[in-house]
Short mmCIF file of C-alpha atoms in Angstrom, two decimals:
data_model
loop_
_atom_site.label_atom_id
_atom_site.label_comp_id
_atom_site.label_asym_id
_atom_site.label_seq_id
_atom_site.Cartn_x
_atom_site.Cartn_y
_atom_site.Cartn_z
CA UNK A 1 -29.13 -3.13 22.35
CA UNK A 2 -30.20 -6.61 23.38
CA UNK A 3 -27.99 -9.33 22.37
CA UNK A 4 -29.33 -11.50 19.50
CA UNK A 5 -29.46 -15.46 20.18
CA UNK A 6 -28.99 -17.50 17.03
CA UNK A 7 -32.42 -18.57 15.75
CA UNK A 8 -34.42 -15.53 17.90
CA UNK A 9 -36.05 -12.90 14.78
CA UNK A 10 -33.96 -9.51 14.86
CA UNK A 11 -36.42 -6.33 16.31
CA UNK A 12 -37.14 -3.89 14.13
CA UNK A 13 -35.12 -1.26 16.87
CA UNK A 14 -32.05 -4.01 16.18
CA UNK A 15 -32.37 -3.83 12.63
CA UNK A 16 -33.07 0.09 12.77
CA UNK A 17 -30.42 0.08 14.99
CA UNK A 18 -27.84 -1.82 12.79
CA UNK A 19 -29.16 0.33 9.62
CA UNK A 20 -28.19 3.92 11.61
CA UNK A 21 -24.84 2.70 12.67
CA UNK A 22 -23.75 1.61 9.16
CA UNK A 23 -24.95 4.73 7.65
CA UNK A 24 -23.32 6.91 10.50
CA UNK A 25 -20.08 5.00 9.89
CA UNK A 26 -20.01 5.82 6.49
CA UNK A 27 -20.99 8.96 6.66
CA UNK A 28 -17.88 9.70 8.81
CA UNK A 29 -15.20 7.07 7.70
CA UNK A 30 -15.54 7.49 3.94
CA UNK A 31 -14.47 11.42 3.92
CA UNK A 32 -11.59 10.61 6.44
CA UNK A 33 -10.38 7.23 4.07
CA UNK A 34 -10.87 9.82 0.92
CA UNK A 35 -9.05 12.40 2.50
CA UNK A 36 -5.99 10.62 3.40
CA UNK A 37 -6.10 8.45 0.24
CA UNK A 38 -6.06 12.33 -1.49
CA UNK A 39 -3.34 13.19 0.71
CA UNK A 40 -0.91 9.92 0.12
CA UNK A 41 -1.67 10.59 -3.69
CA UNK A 42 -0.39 14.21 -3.46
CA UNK A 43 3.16 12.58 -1.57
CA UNK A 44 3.86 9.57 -4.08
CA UNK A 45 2.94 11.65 -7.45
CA UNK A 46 5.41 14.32 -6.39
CA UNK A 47 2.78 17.01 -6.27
CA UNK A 48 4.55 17.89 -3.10
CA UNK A 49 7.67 18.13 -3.70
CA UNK A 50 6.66 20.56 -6.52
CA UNK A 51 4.52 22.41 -3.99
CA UNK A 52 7.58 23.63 -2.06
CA UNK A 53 9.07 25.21 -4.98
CA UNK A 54 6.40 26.07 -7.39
CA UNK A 55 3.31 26.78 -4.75
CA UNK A 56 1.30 29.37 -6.73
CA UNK A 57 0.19 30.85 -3.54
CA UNK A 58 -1.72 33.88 -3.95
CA UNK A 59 -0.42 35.02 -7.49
CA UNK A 60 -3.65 35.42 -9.88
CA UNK A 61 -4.58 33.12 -12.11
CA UNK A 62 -4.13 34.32 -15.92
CA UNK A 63 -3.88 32.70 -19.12
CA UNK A 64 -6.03 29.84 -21.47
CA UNK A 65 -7.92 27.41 -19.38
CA UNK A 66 -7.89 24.11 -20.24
CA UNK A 67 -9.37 21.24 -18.12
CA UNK A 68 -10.98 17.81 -18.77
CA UNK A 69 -7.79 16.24 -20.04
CA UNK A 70 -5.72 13.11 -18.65
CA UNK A 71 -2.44 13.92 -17.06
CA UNK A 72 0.70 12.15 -14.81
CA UNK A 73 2.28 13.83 -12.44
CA UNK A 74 5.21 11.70 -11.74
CA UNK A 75 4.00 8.22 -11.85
CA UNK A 76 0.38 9.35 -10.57
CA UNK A 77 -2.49 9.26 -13.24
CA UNK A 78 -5.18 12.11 -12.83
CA UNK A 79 -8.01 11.63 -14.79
CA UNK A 80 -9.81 14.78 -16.08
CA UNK A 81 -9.13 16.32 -12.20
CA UNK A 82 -6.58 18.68 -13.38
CA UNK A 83 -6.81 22.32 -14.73
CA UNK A 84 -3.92 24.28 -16.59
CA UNK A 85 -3.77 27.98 -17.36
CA UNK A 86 -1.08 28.59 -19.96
CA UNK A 87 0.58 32.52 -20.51
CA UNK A 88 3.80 33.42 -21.85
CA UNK A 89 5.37 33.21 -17.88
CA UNK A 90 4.84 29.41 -17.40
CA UNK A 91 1.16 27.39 -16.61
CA UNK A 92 -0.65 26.93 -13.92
CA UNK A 93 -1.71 23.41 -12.66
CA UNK A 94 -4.40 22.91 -10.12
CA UNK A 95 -6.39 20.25 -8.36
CA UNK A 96 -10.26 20.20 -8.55
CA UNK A 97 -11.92 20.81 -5.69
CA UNK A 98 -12.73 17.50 -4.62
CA UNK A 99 -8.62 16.53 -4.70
CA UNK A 100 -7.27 19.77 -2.81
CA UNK A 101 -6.33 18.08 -0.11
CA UNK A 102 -2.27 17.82 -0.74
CA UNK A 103 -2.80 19.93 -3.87
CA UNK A 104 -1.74 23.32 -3.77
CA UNK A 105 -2.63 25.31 -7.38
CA UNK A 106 1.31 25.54 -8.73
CA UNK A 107 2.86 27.82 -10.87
CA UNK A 108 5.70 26.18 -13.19
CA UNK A 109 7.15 28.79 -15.10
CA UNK A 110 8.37 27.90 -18.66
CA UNK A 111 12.48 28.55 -17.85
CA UNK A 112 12.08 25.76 -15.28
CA UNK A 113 11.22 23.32 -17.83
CA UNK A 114 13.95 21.71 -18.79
CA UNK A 115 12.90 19.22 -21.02
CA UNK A 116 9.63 17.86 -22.94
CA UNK A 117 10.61 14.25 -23.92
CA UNK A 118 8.34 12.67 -26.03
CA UNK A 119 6.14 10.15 -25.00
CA UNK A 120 3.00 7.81 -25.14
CA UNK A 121 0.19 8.20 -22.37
CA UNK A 122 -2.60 5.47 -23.05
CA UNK A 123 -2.10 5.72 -27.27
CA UNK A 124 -1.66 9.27 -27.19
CA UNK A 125 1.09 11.55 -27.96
CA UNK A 126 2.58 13.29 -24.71
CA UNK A 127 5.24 15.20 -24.01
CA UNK A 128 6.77 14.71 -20.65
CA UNK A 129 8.23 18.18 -18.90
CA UNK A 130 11.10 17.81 -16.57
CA UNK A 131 10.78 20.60 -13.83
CA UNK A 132 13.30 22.43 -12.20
CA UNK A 133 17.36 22.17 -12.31
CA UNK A 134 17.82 19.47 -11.03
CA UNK A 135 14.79 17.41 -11.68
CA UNK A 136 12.45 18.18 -8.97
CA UNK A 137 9.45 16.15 -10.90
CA UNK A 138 7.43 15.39 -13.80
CA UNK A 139 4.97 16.39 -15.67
CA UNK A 140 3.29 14.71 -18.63
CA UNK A 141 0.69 16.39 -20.90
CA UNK A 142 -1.06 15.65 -24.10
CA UNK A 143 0.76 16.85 -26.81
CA UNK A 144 -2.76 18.60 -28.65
CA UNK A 145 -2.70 20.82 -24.46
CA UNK A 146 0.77 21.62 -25.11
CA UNK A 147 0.61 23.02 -28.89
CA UNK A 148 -2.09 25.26 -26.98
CA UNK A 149 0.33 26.91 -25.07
CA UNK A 150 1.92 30.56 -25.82
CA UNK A 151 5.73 28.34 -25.99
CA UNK A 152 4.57 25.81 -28.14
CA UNK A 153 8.30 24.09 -28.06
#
């Protein structure tokens, strides 16, 4: 590409030029920044540490689906991105597809919960669930989700 010299008119092949590296450079640096930004997310919330304990693997989903809801898992907001699946074992907790990355689909079963303190999440009522003995993380849910659930405690 020739150099430009301050006050010459850009080519249309420099512009063109200019236009195709920009879009290329998206293209390829916006999935790798969203992918690690997914990844750090799944480390500070906790989801992680969860993982290594509660890591549904691959046990078959069962039970109500409920999605579209606003959740924290530790201090980490997720914003209708989660889906539970309450039965009478425990729930399961997964990532949609475009957060995966650092997500694993958990199963928390209910005897791990050790306690639902009560709790405001943006005005609403929450409860949030301490997980595992002793506290491996956090979980907060709505309190209307949780009166869904086969243990509504």
């Amino acid at each position: 590409m020739p150099a430009l010299v301050p006050g010459s008119p850009m080519t249309a092949a420099s512009i063109l030029s200019i236009f195709f590296v920009s879009i290329g450079g998206f293209l390829i640096g916006f999935p790798l920044i969203w992918c690690f930004v997914i990844w750090l997310l799944s480390h500070f919330s906790g989801w992680q540490r969860l993982a290594k304990r509660y890591a549904a693997g691959d046990r078959p989903v069962s039970g109500e689906k409920h999605s579209g809801f606003q959740a924290l898992i530790g201090g980490a907001r997720y914003r209708q991105v989660i889906t539970v699946h309450f039965n009478h074992d425990g729930f399961f907790m997964e990532a949609n597809p475009f957060f995966k990355l650092g997500h694993p689909r958990l199963f928390i079963p209910w005897l791990d919960v050790h306690s639902r303190t009560p709790c405001l999440m943006r005005g609403w009522k929450a409860k949030r669930l301490s997980i595992g003995e002793p506290v491996i993380g956090t979980i907060t849910l709505p309190v209307l989700l949780l009166n869904s659930s086969p243990t509504r405690k």
